[in-house]
Coordinates of C-alpha atoms in Angstrom, one line a residue:
Chain B
M1 CA -29.5 7.5 27.4
T2 CA -26.9 5.9 29.5
R3 CA -23.5 5.7 28.0
R4 CA -20.2 3.8 29.0
P5 CA -17.2 6.2 29.3
P6 CA -15.6 6.6 26.0
Q7 CA -12.1 4.5 25.3
I8 CA -8.6 6.3 24.4
D9 CA -8.9 7.5 20.8
E10 CA -12.8 7.2 20.6
N11 CA -15.4 9.6 19.7
P12 CA -17.7 10.1 22.9
D13 CA -20.6 10.7 20.5
G14 CA -20.4 7.7 18.6
V15 CA -17.7 5.0 17.6
D16 CA -18.3 5.7 14.0
L17 CA -17.5 9.0 14.1
P18 CA -14.0 10.8 13.3
L19 CA -11.9 12.1 16.3
E20 CA -10.6 15.8 16.7
P21 CA -8.6 16.7 14.4
L22 CA -5.0 17.2 16.3
P23 CA -2.2 19.8 15.1
G24 CA 0.1 18.4 12.5
H25 CA -2.1 15.2 11.7
S26 CA -3.3 14.5 8.4
S27 CA -6.3 12.2 9.3
R28 CA -8.8 11.9 12.4
G29 CA -8.0 8.3 12.7
R30 CA -7.1 6.3 15.4
L31 CA -4.1 4.5 13.9
E32 CA -2.0 8.0 13.2
R33 CA -2.6 8.6 17.1
V34 CA -1.1 5.8 18.1
L35 CA 2.1 6.3 15.7
R36 CA 2.5 9.9 16.7
R37 CA 2.5 9.1 20.5
G38 CA 5.1 7.2 19.7
E39 CA 3.6 3.9 20.6
F40 CA 4.4 0.6 19.1
A41 CA 1.6 -0.3 16.7
V42 CA -0.2 -3.4 15.4
T43 CA -1.9 -3.8 12.6
A44 CA -3.4 -6.9 11.1
E45 CA -4.9 -8.1 7.4
L46 CA -8.7 -9.1 7.3
N47 CA -9.3 -12.1 5.0
P48 CA -11.8 -11.0 2.6
P49 CA -14.7 -13.1 2.5
D50 CA -16.2 -14.6 -1.1
S51 CA -19.8 -13.3 -0.3
A52 CA -22.2 -10.8 0.0
N53 CA -22.7 -11.5 3.9
A54 CA -22.1 -8.2 6.1
Q55 CA -21.8 -10.8 9.1
D56 CA -19.0 -12.7 7.7
V57 CA -16.8 -9.2 7.8
Y58 CA -18.0 -8.2 11.1
E59 CA -16.7 -11.9 12.5
R60 CA -13.7 -11.6 10.9
A61 CA -12.8 -8.3 12.4
A62 CA -14.2 -9.2 15.5
I63 CA -11.3 -11.6 16.5
F64 CA -8.6 -8.7 16.0
D65 CA -11.1 -7.0 18.9
G66 CA -8.5 -5.0 21.3
W67 CA -5.2 -6.6 19.8
V68 CA -4.9 -4.1 16.8
D69 CA -4.8 -0.4 15.8
G70 CA -6.0 -1.0 12.4
I71 CA -7.4 -3.3 9.9
N72 CA -6.0 -3.8 6.6
A73 CA -9.0 -4.2 4.1
V74 CA -7.1 -5.7 1.1
D75 CA -7.8 -4.9 -2.8
A76 CA -8.3 -8.1 -4.2
S77 CA -4.6 -9.3 -3.2
G78 CA -2.8 -11.7 -5.4
A79 CA -4.9 -10.6 -7.9
N80 CA -7.9 -13.2 -6.7
C81 CA -11.2 -11.7 -6.8
H82 CA -12.9 -11.0 -3.3
M83 CA -15.5 -8.4 -1.8
S84 CA -13.6 -4.8 -2.4
S85 CA -11.6 -3.0 0.2
M86 CA -14.2 -0.4 -0.5
G87 CA -17.1 -2.5 0.4
I88 CA -14.9 -4.0 3.7
C89 CA -14.6 -0.6 4.6
A90 CA -17.9 0.7 4.4
L91 CA -18.8 -2.1 6.8
L92 CA -16.4 -2.0 9.2
T93 CA -16.0 1.8 9.7
R94 CA -20.2 1.8 10.7
M95 CA -18.7 -0.3 13.9
G96 CA -16.1 1.9 14.4
Y97 CA -13.3 -0.1 13.3
A98 CA -9.9 1.9 12.1
T99 CA -9.4 0.8 8.6
I100 CA -6.2 0.9 6.4
M101 CA -8.2 0.9 2.7
Q102 CA -6.0 -0.7 0.2
I103 CA -6.1 0.7 -3.3
A104 CA -4.3 -1.3 -6.3
C105 CA -3.2 0.4 -9.3
R106 CA -4.1 -3.2 -11.2
D107 CA -8.0 -3.0 -11.7
R108 CA -9.1 0.8 -11.7
N109 CA -7.8 3.9 -13.9
R110 CA -7.4 7.4 -12.2
I111 CA -11.0 8.8 -12.6
A112 CA -12.2 5.6 -10.6
I113 CA -9.5 5.7 -8.2
Q114 CA -10.0 9.5 -7.4
G115 CA -13.6 9.0 -6.8
D116 CA -13.1 6.0 -4.5
V117 CA -10.8 8.0 -2.4
L118 CA -13.2 10.8 -1.7
G119 CA -16.1 8.1 -0.8
A120 CA -13.7 6.6 1.4
A121 CA -13.0 9.4 3.4
A122 CA -16.4 10.4 3.6
M123 CA -17.4 7.1 4.9
G124 CA -14.6 7.6 7.9
V125 CA -11.8 5.6 6.5
G126 CA -8.7 7.5 7.8
N127 CA -5.8 5.5 6.1
I128 CA -5.4 4.5 2.5
M129 CA -2.5 2.6 1.4
C130 CA -1.2 2.9 -2.2
L131 CA -0.3 0.0 -4.1
T132 CA 0.9 -1.0 -7.2
G133 CA -0.6 -4.5 -7.1
D134 CA 0.1 -7.7 -8.2
G135 CA -0.1 -8.9 -11.7
V136 CA -3.2 -10.5 -13.0
Q137 CA -1.4 -13.5 -13.9
A138 CA -1.2 -14.3 -10.4
G139 CA -4.8 -14.3 -9.8
D140 CA -7.7 -16.5 -10.3
Q141 CA -8.7 -14.5 -13.6
P142 CA -5.3 -14.2 -15.7
G143 CA -7.5 -13.5 -18.7
A144 CA -8.6 -9.8 -16.8
K145 CA -7.2 -6.7 -18.6
P146 CA -4.4 -5.1 -16.3
V147 CA -5.1 -1.4 -16.0
F148 CA -1.9 0.0 -14.0
D149 CA -2.9 3.6 -15.3
L150 CA -1.1 5.0 -12.2
D151 CA 1.7 3.2 -10.4
C152 CA 1.7 3.3 -6.3
M153 CA 4.0 6.3 -6.7
S154 CA 2.0 8.8 -8.8
L155 CA -1.2 7.0 -6.7
L156 CA 0.4 8.6 -3.7
E157 CA 1.1 11.8 -5.2
T158 CA -2.3 12.0 -6.7
V159 CA -3.8 11.2 -3.0
R160 CA -1.7 13.7 -1.3
T161 CA -2.3 16.3 -4.2
M162 CA -6.0 15.9 -3.1
R163 CA -5.6 16.3 0.4
D164 CA -3.1 18.7 0.7
E165 CA -3.6 21.1 -2.1
E166 CA -7.6 20.2 -2.5
K167 CA -7.8 19.2 -6.0
F168 CA -7.9 16.7 -8.6
L169 CA -5.3 15.6 -11.1
S170 CA -6.6 17.8 -13.4
G171 CA -6.5 20.6 -11.2
R172 CA -10.5 20.9 -10.5
R173 CA -11.1 22.3 -7.0
L174 CA -12.3 19.8 -4.0
T175 CA -14.9 21.5 -1.6
T176 CA -13.8 19.0 1.4
P177 CA -10.7 17.4 0.7
P178 CA -9.9 14.0 1.9
A179 CA -8.4 13.7 5.2
V180 CA -6.2 10.4 5.1
F181 CA -3.0 9.0 6.6
L182 CA -0.9 7.7 3.7
G183 CA 0.9 4.6 3.4
A184 CA 2.8 2.6 1.0
A185 CA 4.1 -1.0 0.9
I186 CA 7.9 -1.7 0.8
N187 CA 9.9 -4.8 0.1
P188 CA 13.2 -4.8 1.3
F189 CA 13.2 -8.6 0.4
A190 CA 13.4 -8.1 -3.2
P191 CA 16.4 -7.0 -5.8
P192 CA 17.9 -4.6 -6.9
F193 CA 18.7 -4.3 -2.9
D194 CA 20.7 -1.2 -3.7
F195 CA 17.7 0.6 -5.0
R196 CA 15.1 -0.4 -2.6
P197 CA 15.9 2.2 0.4
H198 CA 15.8 4.9 -2.4
R199 CA 12.8 3.8 -3.5
L200 CA 11.4 4.2 0.0
A201 CA 13.0 7.5 0.0
K202 CA 11.0 8.3 -3.2
K203 CA 7.6 6.9 -1.6
I204 CA 8.2 9.4 1.6
A205 CA 8.7 12.1 -1.2
A206 CA 5.4 11.2 -3.0
G207 CA 3.6 11.3 0.1
A208 CA 3.9 8.0 2.4
Q209 CA 3.6 8.7 5.9
F210 CA 3.7 5.2 7.1
V211 CA 4.9 1.9 5.3
Q212 CA 4.0 -1.7 5.8
S213 CA 6.7 -4.4 4.7
Q214 CA 6.3 -7.6 2.7
Y215 CA 6.4 -10.9 4.9
C216 CA 9.5 -10.7 6.8
Y217 CA 11.3 -14.2 7.3
D218 CA 15.1 -12.6 6.7
V219 CA 15.4 -10.5 9.9
P220 CA 19.4 -10.2 8.9
M221 CA 18.5 -8.5 5.3
L222 CA 16.0 -6.7 7.2
K223 CA 18.6 -5.2 9.7
E224 CA 20.7 -4.6 6.8
Y225 CA 17.9 -2.5 5.1
M226 CA 16.9 -0.9 8.2
K227 CA 20.5 0.3 8.5
R228 CA 20.8 1.9 5.0
V229 CA 16.9 3.7 5.7
R230 CA 18.6 5.0 9.4
D231 CA 21.5 6.5 7.5
M232 CA 19.5 8.3 5.0
G233 CA 17.2 9.5 7.7
L234 CA 14.1 7.9 6.6
D235 CA 12.7 6.7 9.9
E236 CA 12.2 10.0 10.9
K237 CA 10.2 11.1 7.8
C238 CA 7.7 8.2 7.9
F239 CA 6.4 5.4 10.3
I240 CA 7.8 1.6 9.2
L241 CA 5.6 -1.4 9.8
V242 CA 7.7 -4.9 9.5
G243 CA 5.2 -7.4 8.1
V244 CA 5.3 -10.9 10.0
G245 CA 2.9 -13.8 9.8
P246 CA 2.8 -17.7 10.8
L247 CA 3.7 -20.2 8.2
A248 CA 1.3 -23.2 8.7
S249 CA 3.6 -25.8 7.7
A250 CA 6.9 -26.5 5.6
K251 CA 4.9 -27.5 2.7
T252 CA 2.8 -24.2 2.5
A253 CA 6.4 -22.2 2.8
R254 CA 7.8 -23.7 0.0
W255 CA 4.4 -23.3 -2.0
I256 CA 4.7 -19.6 -0.9
R257 CA 8.0 -18.8 -1.8
S258 CA 7.6 -20.6 -5.4
N259 CA 4.0 -19.1 -6.2
V260 CA 3.5 -15.4 -4.4
P261 CA 5.3 -12.8 -5.7
G262 CA 8.0 -11.5 -3.7
V263 CA 7.9 -13.3 -0.6
H264 CA 11.3 -14.5 0.3
I265 CA 11.7 -17.6 2.7
P266 CA 15.2 -18.4 3.5
D267 CA 16.2 -22.6 3.6
A268 CA 16.6 -22.1 7.5
V269 CA 13.1 -21.4 8.2
I270 CA 12.0 -24.2 6.0
T271 CA 14.4 -26.8 7.8
R272 CA 13.3 -25.3 11.1
L273 CA 9.6 -26.0 10.3
E274 CA 10.6 -29.5 8.8
G275 CA 11.8 -30.5 12.0
A276 CA 9.3 -29.7 14.2
E277 CA 6.6 -32.2 15.2
K278 CA 3.8 -30.0 15.2
Q279 CA 4.7 -27.9 12.5
K280 CA 1.7 -25.2 13.2
E281 CA 2.9 -24.5 16.5
E282 CA 6.4 -24.0 15.6
G283 CA 5.1 -21.8 12.7
K284 CA 3.4 -19.5 15.4
R285 CA 6.8 -19.7 17.7
L286 CA 8.9 -18.7 14.5
C287 CA 6.4 -15.5 14.1
I288 CA 6.7 -14.5 17.7
D289 CA 10.7 -15.1 17.4
I290 CA 10.6 -12.9 14.2
I291 CA 8.6 -10.0 16.1
N292 CA 10.5 -10.2 19.2
E293 CA 14.1 -9.5 17.3
V294 CA 11.9 -6.7 14.9
K295 CA 10.6 -4.7 17.7
E296 CA 14.3 -4.3 18.7
I297 CA 15.5 -2.9 15.5
E298 CA 15.5 1.2 15.7
G299 CA 13.5 2.7 13.4
V300 CA 10.7 0.0 13.4
S301 CA 7.5 1.5 15.0
G302 CA 5.2 -1.2 14.5
I303 CA 4.4 -4.7 12.9
H304 CA 1.8 -5.8 10.2
V305 CA 0.5 -9.3 11.1
M306 CA -0.7 -11.3 8.0
A307 CA -2.0 -14.5 9.2
Y308 CA -3.9 -15.6 6.4
R309 CA -6.3 -18.5 7.2
Q310 CA -4.5 -18.4 10.6
E311 CA -6.3 -15.0 11.9
E312 CA -7.4 -16.6 15.1
F313 CA -3.9 -16.9 15.9
V314 CA -3.3 -13.2 15.9
A315 CA -4.2 -12.1 19.8
E316 CA -2.2 -15.5 20.9
I317 CA 0.8 -13.7 18.5
V318 CA 0.6 -10.1 19.9
H319 CA 0.0 -11.4 23.4
E320 CA 3.1 -13.9 23.7
S321 CA 5.4 -11.4 21.8
G322 CA 4.3 -8.6 24.3
V323 CA 4.9 -5.7 21.8
L324 CA 2.0 -3.8 23.5
K325 CA 3.3 -3.8 26.7
S326 CA 0.4 -3.1 28.7
R327 CA -1.2 -0.9 26.0
K328 CA -4.6 -2.1 24.9
P329 CA -6.0 -1.3 21.4
W330 CA -9.6 0.3 20.6
K331 CA -12.0 -2.8 21.2
R332 CA -15.5 -2.9 20.3
E333 CA -17.6 -2.8 23.3
P334 CA -21.4 -2.3 23.7
G335 CA -22.5 0.6 25.3
L336 CA -24.1 0.7 28.5
D337 CA -27.8 1.0 27.6
D338 CA -27.2 -1.8 24.8
A339 CA -25.5 -4.0 27.7
L340 CA -29.1 -3.5 29.7
V341 CA -30.8 -4.8 26.3
A342 CA -29.2 -7.7 26.2
E343 CA -29.0 -8.4 29.7
R344 CA -32.8 -8.2 29.5
L345 CA -33.2 -10.3 26.9
D346 CA -30.7 -13.1 28.1
H347 CA -33.3 -12.9 31.0
I348 CA -36.3 -13.2 29.2
L349 CA -35.2 -15.8 26.8
H350 CA -33.0 -18.1 29.0
D351 CA -34.3 -17.8 32.9
D352 CA -37.7 -18.4 31.7
P353 CA -39.4 -16.0 34.1
S354 CA -43.1 -15.5 34.4
E355 CA -43.9 -12.1 33.2
K356 CA -47.5 -11.6 34.4
P357 CA -48.2 -9.0 36.6
V358 CA -50.5 -11.0 39.3
E359 CA -47.4 -13.9 39.0
M360 CA -45.0 -11.2 39.5
V361 CA -46.4 -9.5 42.4
R362 CA -46.8 -12.9 44.2
D363 CA -43.4 -13.8 43.4
A364 CA -42.0 -10.2 44.9
S365 CA -44.1 -10.7 48.3
A366 CA -42.8 -14.3 48.6
T367 CA -39.4 -13.0 48.4
S368 CA -39.9 -9.9 51.0
S369 CA -41.8 -12.3 53.6
E370 CA -38.9 -14.6 53.6
Chain Y
M1 CA 26.3 10.5 -23.2
V2 CA 25.5 10.2 -26.9
Y3 CA 21.8 11.2 -26.3
T4 CA 22.5 14.6 -24.4
R5 CA 24.6 15.3 -27.5
F6 CA 21.8 14.0 -29.9
S7 CA 18.8 16.3 -28.1
S8 CA 21.4 19.5 -28.3
L9 CA 21.7 18.4 -31.9
F10 CA 17.7 18.2 -32.6
L11 CA 17.8 21.3 -30.7
A12 CA 20.3 23.5 -33.0
L13 CA 17.7 22.1 -35.7
H14 CA 15.0 24.1 -34.7
P15 CA 15.0 26.6 -37.3
F16 CA 14.4 23.8 -39.6
W17 CA 11.7 22.1 -37.7
S18 CA 10.1 25.5 -37.7
A19 CA 10.5 26.5 -41.0
V20 CA 9.1 23.0 -41.8
G21 CA 6.4 23.0 -39.4
Y22 CA 6.5 20.9 -36.5
A23 CA 2.8 19.4 -37.1
R24 CA 4.3 18.3 -40.7
A25 CA 7.6 16.7 -39.4
E26 CA 5.7 14.8 -36.8
K27 CA 5.2 12.2 -39.4
P28 CA 8.9 11.4 -40.6
V29 CA 10.3 12.2 -37.4
K30 CA 8.0 9.4 -35.7
F31 CA 8.8 7.1 -38.3
V32 CA 12.7 7.6 -37.8
E33 CA 12.0 7.4 -34.1
R34 CA 9.9 4.7 -33.9
Q35 CA 12.7 2.7 -36.0
V36 CA 15.7 4.2 -34.0
K37 CA 14.3 3.4 -30.5
G38 CA 12.1 0.5 -31.3
L39 CA 15.5 -1.4 -32.3
M40 CA 17.5 0.2 -29.7
F41 CA 15.3 0.3 -26.8
D42 CA 12.1 -2.0 -27.7
C43 CA 10.2 1.8 -27.8
R44 CA 6.7 1.2 -27.3
M45 CA 6.2 5.0 -28.3
C46 CA 4.6 6.3 -25.3
G47 CA 5.4 10.1 -26.3
Q48 CA 6.8 11.2 -22.9
C49 CA 10.4 9.5 -23.3
I50 CA 12.0 9.0 -19.9
L51 CA 14.6 7.0 -21.1
S52 CA 17.5 9.4 -19.7
S53 CA 16.1 9.0 -16.3
T54 CA 15.8 5.2 -16.6
G55 CA 18.8 4.1 -17.1
M56 CA 18.0 3.8 -21.1
S57 CA 15.7 1.0 -19.8
C58 CA 12.4 1.5 -21.5
P59 CA 9.7 1.5 -18.2
M60 CA 6.7 1.0 -21.1
N61 CA 8.0 -2.6 -21.3
C62 CA 7.6 -3.3 -17.6
P63 CA 4.2 -5.5 -17.5
K64 CA 2.8 -3.2 -15.1
Q65 CA 3.9 -0.2 -16.9
L66 CA 5.7 1.3 -13.7
R67 CA 7.7 4.7 -14.2
N68 CA 9.0 5.2 -10.8
G69 CA 10.7 1.8 -10.0
P70 CA 10.5 -1.9 -9.4
C71 CA 7.3 -3.4 -7.6
G72 CA 7.9 -5.8 -5.0
G73 CA 7.3 -9.0 -7.0
V74 CA 10.9 -9.0 -8.7
R75 CA 12.2 -12.6 -8.3
A76 CA 15.4 -13.5 -6.5
N77 CA 17.1 -14.1 -9.5
G78 CA 16.5 -10.4 -10.7
N79 CA 13.4 -11.7 -13.2
C80 CA 10.1 -10.1 -13.9
E81 CA 7.3 -11.5 -11.3
V82 CA 4.7 -11.6 -14.6
E83 CA 7.3 -12.6 -17.5
P84 CA 9.4 -15.4 -15.5
D85 CA 11.8 -15.8 -18.2
M86 CA 12.7 -11.5 -18.7
P87 CA 14.8 -9.7 -16.9
C88 CA 12.9 -7.2 -14.7
V89 CA 13.2 -3.7 -16.5
W90 CA 14.0 -1.7 -13.3
V91 CA 16.9 -4.4 -12.3
K92 CA 18.2 -3.2 -15.6
A93 CA 17.2 0.5 -15.5
W94 CA 19.2 0.5 -11.5
E95 CA 22.7 -0.9 -13.4
G96 CA 22.0 1.4 -15.9
A97 CA 21.6 4.6 -14.2
Q98 CA 24.6 3.6 -12.6
A99 CA 26.8 4.1 -15.5
M100 CA 25.1 7.2 -16.7
R101 CA 26.0 10.9 -16.0
N102 CA 23.0 12.0 -14.7
R103 CA 22.3 9.1 -11.9
Q104 CA 20.0 10.9 -9.8
A105 CA 17.9 11.3 -12.3
I106 CA 16.1 7.9 -11.3
L107 CA 15.3 9.1 -8.2
D108 CA 12.7 11.4 -9.4
V109 CA 9.0 10.9 -9.0
Q110 CA 7.5 10.6 -12.3
K111 CA 4.2 11.8 -13.3
P112 CA 1.6 9.1 -14.7
V113 CA 1.5 8.8 -18.4
D114 CA -0.8 11.0 -20.4
Q115 CA -2.3 8.6 -22.8
S116 CA -3.5 11.3 -24.9
L117 CA 0.4 11.4 -26.0
R118 CA 0.5 8.2 -27.2
E119 CA 1.8 7.2 -30.8
S120 CA 3.2 11.0 -31.2
S121 CA 7.5 11.7 -31.2
A122 CA 8.8 12.6 -27.9
W123 CA 11.7 14.2 -29.6
L124 CA 10.1 16.6 -31.3
R125 CA 7.9 17.8 -28.4
V126 CA 10.8 17.8 -26.0
T127 CA 12.7 19.9 -28.6
A128 CA 9.8 22.2 -29.3
Q129 CA 9.6 23.0 -25.5
A130 CA 13.6 23.6 -25.1
A131 CA 13.1 26.3 -28.2
R132 CA 10.5 27.8 -26.5
E133 CA 12.2 27.7 -22.9
R134 CA 15.4 29.4 -24.7
E135 CA 13.0 31.6 -26.5
N136 CA 11.6 32.9 -23.2
L137 CA 15.1 32.9 -21.6
R138 CA 16.3 35.2 -24.1
S139 CA 13.3 37.8 -24.2
S140 CA 13.3 37.6 -20.6
T141 CA 17.2 38.9 -20.5
A142 CA 16.6 41.4 -23.2

């Protein structure tokens, strides 16, 4: 079988297979490698489909190809029902994508969650993000029973125990522990502000190795937070990715501010959007400007782009902000053998060639006698 | 703090509790505990009280029952994401912890709640445990 040369951070035996374990690494995934090499990482959030069609997931992932180091599969974010993070990860891992599987404590108890962690790791999920989850009141089914058996902190500790001590919360042994890189969320933009850096310290103590922040629209506030984080030495114990995203219009910004829990949008941002002729364009510009400021902050290891329903802009935003420098993240490419088949099919379907042996011989002799 | 003194008083009463039997004491003590803590802290009888490490603000009143700090949804005015008119339990806890002697306790990572301890007396459990530790210490030094 013909093969194309493997890309960086790719298993030569198959894109869907785990990478060689490296010393000091918890996972066998791509994201951890990028971060530990000290490269500025980019992750993005996939908008989960309201469908049972695998193609919907693949199409939504394909627009990130070559631009991101990891794709977040959200677990009913905002308490709205969508395809599960487990389902999305099952589809994406078999195509070789690096997934960050989110687990929210809102919908499942400790028995279900520990089972899912094993299943996810077995499928090739390299990164698990532990979240408390939005309250059920925020979503489309406010009558649901909120579970919250664990909280994000005890969830982190549970998965870390499974990975490092090779046992369930109950103490029962695991035969193969889940090799996952552990993530958590931070929100530097919500009160009580004094507590927030301590809370990050707590998450690190519970097992967090990387964190992704809530949307950042207030850079001075982030700088203040990061200063305290550096003073506590937390940026050396954990990779910090700052959440960013384009706002489609001033109206959307206002709606998000009053309806999405935990998102802080200063008035200056809304004024800037209102003053622009093309608000959508300005929203994208604003996002790039924020990234340019954020990437210079000491202790920031990457960005997490949440371009809800504007996912097609992610490539542009990442490109124009220049955060990748000249680096090219992994991109799903066909193998040489697949490429040959595709070329041949293309020829048969579109060039309308004659495939009859007699005619083929005649054509060949005609071209050689010319 | 009052609470520390209170727990040492409870521990001093250990001979009494063991004479009566912890199991028999459970019912009346639970009744008193529920009334007292219910009145003062809106106690939910989780049976594994951590008020002393949450600035005396009961984390079981958080709609998400978070025992390790505030979620990311706290409103700008310091109120709860789920109940807009209620101040965030953890904003209160952080303020409360600043006034306490052991203000570092709020930074400890808490284990998940053991649901099988619901509706039992945390006072008696802590006292019995402390008494056991004290005895272990005595027997090991003797």
